Coordinates of C-alpha atoms and ligand atoms in Angstrom, one line a residue:
M1 CA 0.5 -7.2 -1.7
P2 CA -0.6 -3.8 -2.9
E3 CA 1.4 -0.9 -1.5
L4 CA 0.8 2.9 -1.8
P5 CA 1.3 3.1 -5.6
E6 CA -1.0 0.1 -6.3
V7 CA -3.7 1.3 -4.0
E8 CA -3.4 4.8 -5.4
T9 CA -3.8 3.4 -8.9
I10 CA -6.9 1.4 -7.9
V11 CA -8.5 4.5 -6.2
R12 CA -7.9 6.7 -9.2
A13 CA -9.6 4.2 -11.5
A14 CA -12.5 3.5 -9.1
R15 CA -13.2 7.1 -8.1
P16 CA -15.0 8.3 -11.2
R17 CA -17.0 5.1 -11.3
L18 CA -18.2 5.4 -7.7
L19 CA -18.6 9.1 -7.1
R20 CA -22.1 10.4 -6.4
R21 CA -23.6 6.9 -6.7
R22 CA -26.1 5.7 -4.1
I23 CA -25.6 2.4 -2.4
G24 CA -28.8 0.3 -3.0
A25 CA -27.7 -3.0 -1.5
F26 CA -24.7 -4.6 0.2
H27 CA -24.0 -8.3 0.7
S28 CA -21.1 -10.1 2.2
R29 CA -20.2 -13.7 1.4
W30 CA -17.4 -14.0 3.8
V31 CA -18.6 -12.5 7.1
R32 CA -15.2 -12.5 8.8
Q33 CA -14.0 -9.8 6.4
V34 CA -16.6 -7.3 7.5
S35 CA -16.6 -5.3 10.7
P36 CA -18.5 -4.5 12.8
G37 CA -20.7 -7.1 11.1
E38 CA -22.6 -7.6 7.9
R39 CA -26.0 -6.5 9.2
E40 CA -24.5 -3.4 11.0
V41 CA -22.5 -2.4 7.9
R42 CA -25.6 -2.8 5.7
A43 CA -27.7 -0.7 7.9
A44 CA -25.0 2.0 7.9
I45 CA -24.3 2.2 4.2
V46 CA -27.4 1.3 2.3
G47 CA -29.2 4.4 1.2
A48 CA -26.0 6.5 1.6
T49 CA -24.3 8.3 -1.3
I50 CA -20.6 8.0 -2.1
A51 CA -19.2 11.5 -1.5
D52 CA -15.5 10.8 -2.0
V53 CA -13.1 8.0 -2.7
R54 CA -9.5 8.5 -1.6
R55 CA -6.4 6.7 -0.3
R56 CA -4.8 6.8 3.1
G57 CA -1.8 4.7 3.5
K58 CA -2.8 1.3 2.0
F59 CA -6.5 1.9 2.8
I60 CA -9.2 2.8 0.3
V61 CA -11.4 5.3 2.1
I62 CA -15.0 5.7 0.8
E63 CA -16.7 8.6 2.4
L64 CA -20.5 8.5 2.6
E65 CA -23.2 11.0 3.1
R66 CA -27.0 11.3 3.5
G67 CA -28.3 14.5 2.1
S68 CA -25.4 16.9 2.8
R69 CA -24.5 15.2 6.1
S70 CA -21.6 12.8 6.6
A71 CA -22.8 9.2 6.9
G72 CA -19.4 7.7 7.9
V73 CA -16.6 6.0 6.1
L74 CA -16.1 2.6 4.6
L75 CA -12.5 1.5 4.9
I76 CA -11.2 -1.2 2.5
H77 CA -7.8 -2.9 2.9
L78 CA -6.9 -5.2 0.1
R79 CA -4.1 -7.0 2.0
M80 CA -2.8 -9.9 -0.2
S81 CA -5.2 -10.4 -3.0
G82 CA -8.2 -8.1 -2.6
R83 CA -9.4 -6.3 -5.8
F84 CA -12.3 -4.6 -7.4
E85 CA -14.3 -5.9 -10.3
W86 CA -17.2 -4.2 -12.0
G87 CA -20.5 -5.5 -13.2
R88 CA -24.1 -4.8 -13.5
T89 CA -26.8 -5.3 -10.9
D90 CA -28.6 -7.7 -13.2
D91 CA -25.5 -9.9 -13.7
R92 CA -26.4 -13.5 -13.8
P93 CA -24.6 -15.6 -11.1
D94 CA -22.7 -17.6 -13.8
S95 CA -21.2 -14.4 -15.2
E96 CA -19.7 -13.1 -12.0
P97 CA -16.0 -12.8 -11.5
R98 CA -14.1 -15.3 -9.4
H99 CA -13.7 -15.2 -5.6
V100 CA -16.5 -12.6 -4.9
R101 CA -16.6 -11.8 -1.2
A102 CA -18.9 -8.8 -1.2
T103 CA -21.1 -6.9 -3.6
F104 CA -22.3 -3.3 -3.6
D105 CA -25.3 -2.5 -5.8
L106 CA -25.1 1.1 -6.8
S107 CA -27.4 3.5 -8.6
G108 CA -27.3 3.4 -12.4
G109 CA -27.3 -0.4 -12.3
V110 CA -23.6 -0.5 -11.4
R111 CA -22.3 -3.4 -9.2
L112 CA -19.0 -3.3 -7.5
Y113 CA -17.6 -6.7 -6.6
F114 CA -15.0 -7.0 -3.9
C115 CA -13.1 -10.1 -4.9
D116 CA -10.4 -11.7 -2.7
A117 CA -8.9 -15.2 -3.4
R118 CA -7.0 -15.4 -0.1
K119 CA -9.6 -13.8 2.1
F120 CA -7.2 -11.5 4.0
G121 CA -8.8 -8.3 2.7
R122 CA -11.0 -6.3 5.1
L123 CA -14.1 -4.0 4.9
R124 CA -14.7 -1.8 7.9
Y125 CA -17.4 0.8 8.6
V126 CA -16.5 3.7 10.8
A127 CA -19.0 6.3 11.8
D128 CA -16.4 9.1 12.3
L129 CA -12.7 9.0 11.4
K130 CA -12.1 11.8 13.9
T131 CA -13.2 9.7 16.9
T132 CA -11.9 6.4 15.4
P133 CA -8.8 7.5 13.6
L134 CA -6.6 5.2 11.5
A135 CA -3.6 4.5 13.6
I136 CA -1.1 5.1 10.8
G137 CA 1.8 7.5 10.3
P138 CA 2.1 10.4 7.8
E139 CA 1.6 10.2 4.1
P140 CA 5.1 10.1 2.5
L141 CA 3.9 12.1 -0.5
D142 CA 2.3 14.9 1.5
R143 CA 3.9 18.3 1.6
S144 CA 4.1 18.0 5.4
F145 CA 6.3 15.0 5.1
T146 CA 9.6 16.8 5.2
P147 CA 13.2 15.6 5.8
A148 CA 12.9 17.0 9.3
R149 CA 9.7 14.9 9.9
L150 CA 11.5 11.8 8.6
A151 CA 14.5 12.6 10.9
G152 CA 12.1 12.8 13.9
I153 CA 10.6 9.4 13.0
L154 CA 14.0 7.7 12.5
R155 CA 15.7 9.1 15.5
S156 CA 12.8 8.6 18.0
R157 CA 12.5 4.9 17.2
R158 CA 16.0 3.4 17.1
K159 CA 14.9 0.4 15.1
L160 CA 16.5 -1.2 12.1
L161 CA 15.7 0.7 8.9
K162 CA 13.8 -2.0 7.1
P163 CA 11.3 -3.0 9.8
L164 CA 10.8 0.7 10.7
L165 CA 9.9 1.7 7.1
L166 CA 7.5 -1.2 6.9
D167 CA 5.8 -0.1 10.1
Q168 CA 2.5 1.6 9.1
A169 CA 2.4 3.4 12.4
A170 CA 5.7 5.2 11.5
I171 CA 5.1 6.0 7.8
A172 CA 1.9 5.0 5.9
G173 CA 2.0 3.1 2.6
L174 CA 5.4 1.5 2.2
G175 CA 5.6 -2.3 1.9
N176 CA 8.3 -4.7 1.0
I177 CA 8.9 -3.6 -2.7
Y178 CA 9.1 0.1 -2.2
T179 CA 11.0 -0.1 1.0
D180 CA 13.8 -2.2 -0.7
E181 CA 13.8 0.1 -3.7
S182 CA 14.0 3.3 -1.6
L183 CA 16.8 2.0 0.6
F184 CA 18.8 1.0 -2.5
R185 CA 18.2 4.4 -4.1
A186 CA 19.4 6.1 -0.9
G187 CA 22.5 3.8 -0.7
L188 CA 21.4 2.6 2.8
H189 CA 21.7 -0.9 4.2
P190 CA 18.3 -2.2 5.5
L191 CA 20.0 -3.4 8.8
R192 CA 21.3 0.1 9.7
K193 CA 20.0 1.5 13.0
S194 CA 17.5 4.2 12.2
S195 CA 19.0 6.5 14.8
S196 CA 22.5 6.2 13.2
L197 CA 21.7 8.1 10.0
T198 CA 23.4 11.4 9.2
D199 CA 21.4 14.4 8.0
P200 CA 22.6 13.9 4.3
Q201 CA 21.6 10.2 4.6
I202 CA 18.1 11.2 5.9
A203 CA 17.7 13.7 3.0
A204 CA 18.7 11.0 0.6
L205 CA 16.2 8.5 2.0
H206 CA 13.5 11.1 2.0
Q207 CA 14.1 11.9 -1.6
A208 CA 14.4 8.2 -2.5
I209 CA 11.1 7.3 -0.8
R210 CA 9.2 10.0 -2.6
R211 CA 10.8 9.5 -6.0
T212 CA 10.3 5.7 -5.8
L213 CA 6.6 6.0 -4.8
R214 CA 5.9 8.7 -7.5
E215 CA 7.6 6.5 -10.1
G216 CA 5.4 3.6 -9.0
I217 CA 2.3 5.7 -9.3
R218 CA 3.4 6.9 -12.7
H219 CA 3.7 3.3 -13.9
S220 CA 0.4 2.1 -12.2
G221 CA 2.3 0.2 -9.6
T222 CA 4.1 -3.2 -9.6
S223 CA 2.7 -6.4 -11.0
L224 CA 4.5 -9.5 -9.8
D225 CA 1.7 -12.0 -9.6
W226 CA -1.9 -12.6 -10.6
A227 CA -3.3 -10.6 -7.6
Y228 CA -2.5 -7.2 -9.1
P229 CA -2.1 -7.4 -12.9
E230 CA -2.3 -3.8 -14.0
G231 CA 1.1 -2.3 -13.2
K232 CA 4.3 -1.7 -15.2
M233 CA 6.7 -0.7 -12.5
Q234 CA 8.1 -4.3 -12.2
T235 CA 10.4 -3.6 -15.2
R236 CA 11.9 -0.7 -13.5
L237 CA 12.8 -2.2 -10.1
L238 CA 16.5 -2.0 -9.3
V239 CA 16.8 -4.6 -6.5
Y240 CA 13.4 -6.0 -5.5
G241 CA 13.0 -9.5 -7.0
R242 CA 16.5 -9.4 -8.5
G243 CA 18.4 -11.7 -6.2
D244 CA 21.6 -13.2 -7.7
Q245 CA 21.3 -10.8 -10.6
P246 CA 23.9 -8.0 -11.3
C247 CA 23.2 -4.6 -9.7
R248 CA 22.2 -2.1 -12.5
R249 CA 24.5 0.5 -11.0
C250 CA 27.7 -1.3 -10.0
G251 CA 27.5 -4.9 -11.4
D252 CA 27.9 -6.5 -8.0
T253 CA 25.5 -9.4 -7.3
I254 CA 22.2 -8.5 -5.5
V255 CA 21.8 -10.6 -2.3
V256 CA 18.5 -11.6 -0.6
L257 CA 18.5 -11.4 3.2
R258 CA 15.7 -12.3 5.6
V259 CA 14.8 -9.3 7.8
G260 CA 11.9 -10.0 10.2
Q261 CA 10.5 -12.8 8.0
R262 CA 10.6 -10.5 4.9
S263 CA 12.9 -11.1 1.9
T264 CA 15.1 -8.1 1.6
H265 CA 17.1 -7.3 -1.6
V266 CA 20.4 -5.5 -1.2
C267 CA 23.4 -4.5 -3.3
P268 CA 26.4 -5.1 -0.9
T269 CA 28.5 -2.4 -2.8
C270 CA 25.8 0.3 -3.2
Q271 CA 24.4 -0.3 0.3
P272 CA 27.4 -0.9 2.7
K273 CA 26.3 -2.0 6.1
A274 CA 28.8 0.0 8.1
R275 CA 31.5 2.5 7.4
R276 CA 34.7 0.7 6.3
R277 CA 37.3 0.6 9.0
A278 CA 40.5 2.6 8.5
A279 CA 42.6 -0.6 8.3
M280 CA 40.5 -1.7 5.3
T281 CA 40.7 1.5 3.4
N282 CA 44.5 1.8 4.1
P283 CA 45.7 -1.7 3.5
G284 CA 49.4 -0.6 3.6
T285 CA 49.3 0.3 7.3
Ligands
LIG597 ZN1 25.3 -1.9 -6.7

C-alpha cells in the first residue's frame, strides 16, 4: 500500500504531465470508486483546468479551476493497488493498460488511466476543501511538525505507539512500512504507551520519522510487490520485511508481532519493551 514517500513520488512524476491541462472527458468503469457519483463528478470536472497537483497525507490532491476561479478539488486515494498509467486519447481499446477503472481525457491528446486491480482506490470530488476538509493530522515533513507538536499528539492520546502512528487522524502519511522503520530507528518498541515517552525519546522519534520518510522519497519509495514497482527503498529497510533475519545494528533476530492485525517488525535488543528491572541489570543482588 503506497505511503507518503510512494504517493509523493507519484505526484512528482504526474505533476508536470497534468499541470495546465484541461479535462475534456471523464469516464468511470467502477462506479463504487467514485463519489459523489460518476455523473456528478463528470459535471464538476469536465471543462476545468488542472491548476495544481500535490500530496496531502496519502491523498493525491488535484486542484481545478475555471478561468481564474477555483473549481474544486479531485482527491485520489490509491489504497492497495491504485496507480496511474498514461496513454493517448486515441488509444485503441486493445492497447489499454490492465485494470482500468477510470479515464481522464486531457488537452493535448493525453489520457490518464486510473488503474486498480483490487478496486480499493477512491476518487472523490470536493467543491471546497475549506468547508469539507480532509480529516487527517499534520504533515510530518512540514516545518510546523516540531518535536513539541509530536509530544502533544503522543501525550494527548495514550495509545500504543504503533496504532497511533498508523492513525491518519493523528499524523498523515505513515503506513506499516515507515512506522516500523521509524520506531526501529528511534529505538522504541511498538507496544510502548504513547504517553510514556520521555522528551529525548520523542525527539528521537521525531527525527526518525522525518529521516525515514525523506530517505524513502529520495529512493522513490518502497517496492515490495507488483502494485508499486518504481521504488528502491526496499533494499535499505532495516526491519520491515526482515523477520527471522539478523538486525543490521546488533545481530539479534528480528521478530514479527501482530499489532492490531498488522505485522510489526521489531529488534528485541534495539527496541526494548520496558526498562530493565534493577534485579536484571544487577544479577549479583
Ligand atoms: Zn538490533
